[in-house]
């Protein structure tokens, strides 16, 4: 099945079985391996991406649902040479350790800050509760989001 | 104005940014499953569904094109069918005997993942079942023998003074038993390996791992190859915590066997369910304490029986047991100590390395026991500890003379003051009288954790590190120590840059690849910064001295001068590599037979304080505040060090309150993130991290180990706080709401 959508600001079209997970299409068909699979069942958030301005777990989205959609992945947010302020904050505050949760965490932070540009610590805690990190205890992630919010202001 | 020479402030003690950070925050880091291997096959594993028995027959259903598949059983193994580690009891693939559920029996590979999964489900196995041993008591009882002569994988006996002489002199003898459960690592990146294997090239492995040379050691006998024909390359690793210490050898072996038989590259990536159910977990434990105390709170003697469940094979249980044994008596000065320790075999999936390595288990028991003793004696939790702390010039349970200039009492005072401990305790007790719904508590734990391998371990390892000034005049660190999130790359560049008096940007870390890097030992035991970091420092100093001796560099230099010196040297002499090998600091002695001597080169010391509240309708316990104060020698990178402590504390909180491995007939039945709960950001309190820095003479720039320490303190501190809040002397973890409810009803 041919599916057309917008990915990181570019129009693209893929040919894939309708029930193939968006995560697999991104990783296997399109070579965008920034989104990770931590659980494959909607629990960990490592595969978080923005789909039509909504934060979703791409492991739960069949590609058929993406027809005409607009998708933003970690690859579209910033590059090593041109970091997005959230990425810059994660780098400075130690928000990434092993880094496997980081792309999803950054996307979730992006979604959070878009909805609330000045979140309290407890709003950050709730806002990121769908994204698991086993390395940081979340302290430095919360610092990163707080710092990024300051930059946004 | 005079021109000032550009000088460097040392990078030590600064929060230099994570070396591989830009790649990680942009999603550009390549973990094993992110790397494209063209035309590779995918591999999968058929596992036993029973805990103990014999394989009678393997059945292949009709409707699968089996000729398209690569099928590997024990019969296909070209060399020896055991995972070489400490002993050789564990096979790569079960041949006839099944010793635990989820034991690998057969491997399958195919290009099409969907077909592969269909085929996996189309294989069934007939067994002759045998009665399993599934708990510590059953293993000890030894009605059924499943390992060796007596189900005992390893035992230690440690004795200081004469415990039996003391019972009659004690005012009180206090006894109890404590239990801890298994814990799953839940690194967010599951285990994964890719292999290439054939006669000409030998075996090449890429994958997620902590210890490339362990994998090499395991694959040598599997293929009967020499070590130069087994090449292991670590790819970016998404967390380890001990879970990628020994298990990667198994998975690498499986991938290699499939690659060998198929002649193709084979990729094996576990999904979460398989990773949780089939790989190692923290050893469950059971500790019995019998303690002789004076009425003034002085502990006269500790008699400890410490048992851990090792699961079906020996794996690393002997060393986990060793660390747990040595830490069982804590940071206290006690004249008479006897510790009897055993690792027993059960028909469970083998337990393995997990941050803390046996110490969290025995420390939980001791720290809970001390609180019980304090309450019986009408002393405060802090007072009983204060009266027994070990001080410089006194000896630990193994007879090690402590001489680190660290004072536990002042650490305790600082922690009490900082947390307003006394005030809060009074206030919570008051609140608890008026508030029947919410009960609050505060508790503490005081402990120490040895850095590096136990006893003579480091001497036998004889780790090596190289620093290379390469043809492009770049400085490279060559070591097998892996970056698994804890910051190895960054710490090593800081240490090397400091030794070379240059900036961290010009230091590169070579990928851990056994073809190019020397064996700096495994990335475990909080040894990387302290032990391997010291070698990085020596080797870097070696480079600097050579450049100076050959006249390229003056005793003081600017960065520009340093770069120029490197360029000039390389132009005239070509590349330069300086190796450093571990030398045991003088005066360290250890006796493996008596378990007496200097167990560790140094210890990290800590006081942790937990504040909790319990909702008495839901029985949910929430940690509302956590303070972690520790002495870890010189802190090389504050943000990374804090991150290690915060992450460890979070795992400790999970260990105490959330994480329960549910086993049924030896199988984990909650092998998913929905039913095995690790803490989310909404579950955790702010974790405040405080350091005390007493430089350690033999660590690089005074640093000691840090990674495991934070796993030890949270569980006892939290359970001590629950005891304060409820008056219940709880003796086991994990303490989930249903467990707490049960405890309430039973009392
Ligand atoms: S992989 Fe999608 S939520 Fe875990
Ligand atoms: S940084 Fe490792 S899981 Fe979050």
mmCIF file with all atom_site columns, N, CA and C in Angstrom, chain B residues 379-417:
data_model
loop_
_atom_site.group_PDB
_atom_site.id
_atom_site.type_symbol
_atom_site.label_atom_id
_atom_site.label_alt_id
_atom_site.label_comp_id
_atom_site.label_asym_id
_atom_site.label_entity_id
_atom_site.label_seq_id
_atom_site.pdbx_PDB_ins_code
_atom_site.Cartn_x
_atom_site.Cartn_y
_atom_site.Cartn_z
_atom_site.occupancy
_atom_site.B_iso_or_equiv
_atom_site.pdbx_formal_charge
_atom_site.auth_seq_id
_atom_site.auth_comp_id
_atom_site.auth_asym_id
_atom_site.auth_atom_id
_atom_site.pdbx_PDB_model_num
ATOM 1   N N  . UNK B 1 379 ? 17.089 3.204  71.519 1.00 0.00 ? 379 UNK B N  1
ATOM 2   C CA . UNK B 1 379 ? 18.078 4.151  70.997 1.00 0.00 ? 379 UNK B CA 1
ATOM 3   C C  . UNK B 1 379 ? 17.561 4.663  69.661 1.00 0.00 ? 379 UNK B C  1
ATOM 4   N N  . UNK B 1 380 ? 18.122 5.773  69.208 1.00 0.00 ? 380 UNK B N  1
ATOM 5   C CA . UNK B 1 380 ? 17.722 6.239  67.881 1.00 0.00 ? 380 UNK B CA 1
ATOM 6   C C  . UNK B 1 380 ? 18.541 5.487  66.836 1.00 0.00 ? 380 UNK B C  1
ATOM 7   N N  . UNK B 1 381 ? 18.029 5.494  65.617 1.00 0.00 ? 381 UNK B N  1
ATOM 8   C CA . UNK B 1 381 ? 18.710 4.814  64.516 1.00 0.00 ? 381 UNK B CA 1
ATOM 9   C C  . UNK B 1 381 ? 20.109 5.385  64.316 1.00 0.00 ? 381 UNK B C  1
ATOM 10  N N  . UNK B 1 382 ? 20.240 6.693  64.487 1.00 0.00 ? 382 UNK B N  1
ATOM 11  C CA . UNK B 1 382 ? 21.553 7.290  64.271 1.00 0.00 ? 382 UNK B CA 1
ATOM 12  C C  . UNK B 1 382 ? 22.514 6.963  65.409 1.00 0.00 ? 382 UNK B C  1
ATOM 13  N N  . UNK B 1 383 ? 21.959 6.856  66.617 1.00 0.00 ? 383 UNK B N  1
ATOM 14  C CA . UNK B 1 383 ? 22.818 6.620  67.769 1.00 0.00 ? 383 UNK B CA 1
ATOM 15  C C  . UNK B 1 383 ? 23.449 5.220  67.731 1.00 0.00 ? 383 UNK B C  1
ATOM 16  N N  . UNK B 1 384 ? 22.664 4.236  67.363 1.00 0.00 ? 384 UNK B N  1
ATOM 17  C CA . UNK B 1 384 ? 23.240 2.879  67.333 1.00 0.00 ? 384 UNK B CA 1
ATOM 18  C C  . UNK B 1 384 ? 24.386 2.825  66.320 1.00 0.00 ? 384 UNK B C  1
ATOM 19  N N  . UNK B 1 385 ? 24.231 3.553  65.232 1.00 0.00 ? 385 UNK B N  1
ATOM 20  C CA . UNK B 1 385 ? 25.288 3.544  64.217 1.00 0.00 ? 385 UNK B CA 1
ATOM 21  C C  . UNK B 1 385 ? 26.509 4.312  64.723 1.00 0.00 ? 385 UNK B C  1
ATOM 22  N N  . UNK B 1 386 ? 26.225 5.471  65.291 1.00 0.00 ? 386 UNK B N  1
ATOM 23  C CA . UNK B 1 386 ? 27.310 6.304  65.824 1.00 0.00 ? 386 UNK B CA 1
ATOM 24  C C  . UNK B 1 386 ? 28.181 5.512  66.796 1.00 0.00 ? 386 UNK B C  1
ATOM 25  N N  . UNK B 1 387 ? 27.556 4.703  67.607 1.00 0.00 ? 387 UNK B N  1
ATOM 26  C CA . UNK B 1 387 ? 28.311 3.970  68.636 1.00 0.00 ? 387 UNK B CA 1
ATOM 27  C C  . UNK B 1 387 ? 29.115 2.806  68.063 1.00 0.00 ? 387 UNK B C  1
ATOM 28  N N  . UNK B 1 388 ? 28.894 2.508  66.808 1.00 0.00 ? 388 UNK B N  1
ATOM 29  C CA . UNK B 1 388 ? 29.588 1.342  66.244 1.00 0.00 ? 388 UNK B CA 1
ATOM 30  C C  . UNK B 1 388 ? 30.403 1.621  64.987 1.00 0.00 ? 388 UNK B C  1
ATOM 31  N N  . UNK B 1 389 ? 30.373 2.843  64.497 1.00 0.00 ? 389 UNK B N  1
ATOM 32  C CA . UNK B 1 389 ? 31.098 3.149  63.249 1.00 0.00 ? 389 UNK B CA 1
ATOM 33  C C  . UNK B 1 389 ? 32.567 2.752  63.336 1.00 0.00 ? 389 UNK B C  1
ATOM 34  N N  . UNK B 1 390 ? 33.069 2.329  62.214 1.00 0.00 ? 390 UNK B N  1
ATOM 35  C CA . UNK B 1 390 ? 34.497 2.053  62.117 1.00 0.00 ? 390 UNK B CA 1
ATOM 36  C C  . UNK B 1 390 ? 35.221 3.380  61.926 1.00 0.00 ? 390 UNK B C  1
ATOM 37  N N  . UNK B 1 391 ? 36.373 3.486  62.528 1.00 0.00 ? 391 UNK B N  1
ATOM 38  C CA . UNK B 1 391 ? 37.168 4.715  62.394 1.00 0.00 ? 391 UNK B CA 1
ATOM 39  C C  . UNK B 1 391 ? 38.559 4.363  61.881 1.00 0.00 ? 391 UNK B C  1
ATOM 40  N N  . UNK B 1 392 ? 39.251 5.351  61.409 1.00 0.00 ? 392 UNK B N  1
ATOM 41  C CA . UNK B 1 392 ? 40.620 5.121  60.945 1.00 0.00 ? 392 UNK B CA 1
ATOM 42  C C  . UNK B 1 392 ? 41.423 4.412  62.029 1.00 0.00 ? 392 UNK B C  1
ATOM 43  N N  . UNK B 1 393 ? 42.198 3.438  61.609 1.00 0.00 ? 393 UNK B N  1
ATOM 44  C CA . UNK B 1 393 ? 43.009 2.696  62.568 1.00 0.00 ? 393 UNK B CA 1
ATOM 45  C C  . UNK B 1 393 ? 42.309 1.444  63.075 1.00 0.00 ? 393 UNK B C  1
ATOM 46  N N  . UNK B 1 394 ? 41.018 1.280  62.733 1.00 0.00 ? 394 UNK B N  1
ATOM 47  C CA . UNK B 1 394 ? 40.312 0.066  63.149 1.00 0.00 ? 394 UNK B CA 1
ATOM 48  C C  . UNK B 1 394 ? 40.168 -0.886 61.964 1.00 0.00 ? 394 UNK B C  1
ATOM 49  N N  . UNK B 1 395 ? 39.726 -2.107 62.267 1.00 0.00 ? 395 UNK B N  1
ATOM 50  C CA . UNK B 1 395 ? 39.718 -3.122 61.219 1.00 0.00 ? 395 UNK B CA 1
ATOM 51  C C  . UNK B 1 395 ? 38.321 -3.592 60.848 1.00 0.00 ? 395 UNK B C  1
ATOM 52  N N  . UNK B 1 396 ? 38.126 -3.840 59.562 1.00 0.00 ? 396 UNK B N  1
ATOM 53  C CA . UNK B 1 396 ? 36.847 -4.354 59.068 1.00 0.00 ? 396 UNK B CA 1
ATOM 54  C C  . UNK B 1 396 ? 36.713 -5.840 59.405 1.00 0.00 ? 396 UNK B C  1
ATOM 55  N N  . UNK B 1 397 ? 35.615 -6.422 58.980 1.00 0.00 ? 397 UNK B N  1
ATOM 56  C CA . UNK B 1 397 ? 35.382 -7.841 59.236 1.00 0.00 ? 397 UNK B CA 1
ATOM 57  C C  . UNK B 1 397 ? 36.456 -8.719 58.586 1.00 0.00 ? 397 UNK B C  1
ATOM 58  N N  . UNK B 1 398 ? 37.051 -8.274 57.504 1.00 0.00 ? 398 UNK B N  1
ATOM 59  C CA . UNK B 1 398 ? 38.107 -9.079 56.876 1.00 0.00 ? 398 UNK B CA 1
ATOM 60  C C  . UNK B 1 398 ? 39.482 -8.732 57.444 1.00 0.00 ? 398 UNK B C  1
ATOM 61  N N  . UNK B 1 399 ? 39.499 -7.891 58.472 1.00 0.00 ? 399 UNK B N  1
ATOM 62  C CA . UNK B 1 399 ? 40.775 -7.527 59.079 1.00 0.00 ? 399 UNK B CA 1
ATOM 63  C C  . UNK B 1 399 ? 41.517 -6.432 58.326 1.00 0.00 ? 399 UNK B C  1
ATOM 64  N N  . UNK B 1 400 ? 40.820 -5.744 57.449 1.00 0.00 ? 400 UNK B N  1
ATOM 65  C CA . UNK B 1 400 ? 41.459 -4.657 56.701 1.00 0.00 ? 400 UNK B CA 1
ATOM 66  C C  . UNK B 1 400 ? 41.536 -3.407 57.567 1.00 0.00 ? 400 UNK B C  1
ATOM 67  N N  . UNK B 1 401 ? 42.736 -2.878 57.677 1.00 0.00 ? 401 UNK B N  1
ATOM 68  C CA . UNK B 1 401 ? 42.930 -1.660 58.449 1.00 0.00 ? 401 UNK B CA 1
ATOM 69  C C  . UNK B 1 401 ? 42.414 -0.476 57.649 1.00 0.00 ? 401 UNK B C  1
ATOM 70  N N  . UNK B 1 402 ? 41.497 0.259  58.249 1.00 0.00 ? 402 UNK B N  1
ATOM 71  C CA . UNK B 1 402 ? 40.925 1.413  57.540 1.00 0.00 ? 402 UNK B CA 1
ATOM 72  C C  . UNK B 1 402 ? 41.794 2.638  57.799 1.00 0.00 ? 402 UNK B C  1
ATOM 73  N N  . UNK B 1 403 ? 42.138 3.292  56.726 1.00 0.00 ? 403 UNK B N  1
ATOM 74  C CA . UNK B 1 403 ? 43.060 4.417  56.850 1.00 0.00 ? 403 UNK B CA 1
ATOM 75  C C  . UNK B 1 403 ? 42.811 5.413  55.735 1.00 0.00 ? 403 UNK B C  1
ATOM 76  N N  . UNK B 1 404 ? 41.578 5.821  55.572 1.00 0.00 ? 404 UNK B N  1
ATOM 77  C CA . UNK B 1 404 ? 41.257 6.654  54.416 1.00 0.00 ? 404 UNK B CA 1
ATOM 78  C C  . UNK B 1 404 ? 40.992 8.106  54.780 1.00 0.00 ? 404 UNK B C  1
ATOM 79  N N  . UNK B 1 405 ? 41.043 8.405  56.053 1.00 0.00 ? 405 UNK B N  1
ATOM 80  C CA . UNK B 1 405 ? 40.767 9.785  56.454 1.00 0.00 ? 405 UNK B CA 1
ATOM 81  C C  . UNK B 1 405 ? 39.300 10.165 56.296 1.00 0.00 ? 405 UNK B C  1
ATOM 82  N N  . UNK B 1 406 ? 38.432 9.145  56.258 1.00 0.00 ? 406 UNK B N  1
ATOM 83  C CA . UNK B 1 406 ? 37.002 9.434  56.124 1.00 0.00 ? 406 UNK B CA 1
ATOM 84  C C  . UNK B 1 406 ? 36.345 9.176  57.481 1.00 0.00 ? 406 UNK B C  1
ATOM 85  N N  . UNK B 1 407 ? 35.496 10.064 57.886 1.00 0.00 ? 407 UNK B N  1
ATOM 86  C CA . UNK B 1 407 ? 34.876 9.932  59.186 1.00 0.00 ? 407 UNK B CA 1
ATOM 87  C C  . UNK B 1 407 ? 33.365 9.782  59.020 1.00 0.00 ? 407 UNK B C  1
ATOM 88  N N  . UNK B 1 408 ? 32.884 8.563  59.238 1.00 0.00 ? 408 UNK B N  1
ATOM 89  C CA . UNK B 1 408 ? 31.455 8.290  59.057 1.00 0.00 ? 408 UNK B CA 1
ATOM 90  C C  . UNK B 1 408 ? 30.604 9.155  59.974 1.00 0.00 ? 408 UNK B C  1
ATOM 91  N N  . UNK B 1 409 ? 31.122 9.430  61.157 1.00 0.00 ? 409 UNK B N  1
ATOM 92  C CA . UNK B 1 409 ? 30.324 10.186 62.108 1.00 0.00 ? 409 UNK B CA 1
ATOM 93  C C  . UNK B 1 409 ? 30.068 11.610 61.594 1.00 0.00 ? 409 UNK B C  1
ATOM 94  N N  . UNK B 1 410 ? 31.079 12.204 60.998 1.00 0.00 ? 410 UNK B N  1
ATOM 95  C CA . UNK B 1 410 ? 30.843 13.557 60.499 1.00 0.00 ? 410 UNK B CA 1
ATOM 96  C C  . UNK B 1 410 ? 29.965 13.527 59.252 1.00 0.00 ? 410 UNK B C  1
ATOM 97  N N  . UNK B 1 411 ? 30.065 12.451 58.474 1.00 0.00 ? 411 UNK B N  1
ATOM 98  C CA . UNK B 1 411 ? 29.129 12.301 57.339 1.00 0.00 ? 411 UNK B CA 1
ATOM 99  C C  . UNK B 1 411 ? 27.700 12.218 57.876 1.00 0.00 ? 411 UNK B C  1
ATOM 100 N N  . UNK B 1 412 ? 27.530 11.420 58.920 1.00 0.00 ? 412 UNK B N  1
ATOM 101 C CA . UNK B 1 412 ? 26.200 11.258 59.511 1.00 0.00 ? 412 UNK B CA 1
ATOM 102 C C  . UNK B 1 412 ? 25.685 12.596 60.033 1.00 0.00 ? 412 UNK B C  1
ATOM 103 N N  . UNK B 1 413 ? 26.536 13.314 60.733 1.00 0.00 ? 413 UNK B N  1
ATOM 104 C CA . UNK B 1 413 ? 26.110 14.613 61.267 1.00 0.00 ? 413 UNK B CA 1
ATOM 105 C C  . UNK B 1 413 ? 25.685 15.559 60.151 1.00 0.00 ? 413 UNK B C  1
ATOM 106 N N  . UNK B 1 414 ? 26.475 15.555 59.084 1.00 0.00 ? 414 UNK B N  1
ATOM 107 C CA . UNK B 1 414 ? 26.144 16.454 57.976 1.00 0.00 ? 414 UNK B CA 1
ATOM 108 C C  . UNK B 1 414 ? 24.793 16.073 57.373 1.00 0.00 ? 414 UNK B C  1
ATOM 109 N N  . UNK B 1 415 ? 24.574 14.772 57.217 1.00 0.00 ? 415 UNK B N  1
ATOM 110 C CA . UNK B 1 415 ? 23.311 14.320 56.615 1.00 0.00 ? 415 UNK B CA 1
ATOM 111 C C  . UNK B 1 415 ? 22.125 14.659 57.514 1.00 0.00 ? 415 UNK B C  1
ATOM 112 N N  . UNK B 1 416 ? 22.293 14.459 58.822 1.00 0.00 ? 416 UNK B N  1
ATOM 113 C CA . UNK B 1 416 ? 21.195 14.732 59.753 1.00 0.00 ? 416 UNK B CA 1
ATOM 114 C C  . UNK B 1 416 ? 20.840 16.213 59.734 1.00 0.00 ? 416 UNK B C  1
ATOM 115 N N  . UNK B 1 417 ? 21.888 17.022 59.725 1.00 0.00 ? 417 UNK B N  1
ATOM 116 C CA . UNK B 1 417 ? 21.679 18.463 59.756 1.00 0.00 ? 417 UNK B CA 1
ATOM 117 C C  . UNK B 1 417 ? 21.026 18.922 58.446 1.00 0.00 ? 417 UNK B C  1
#
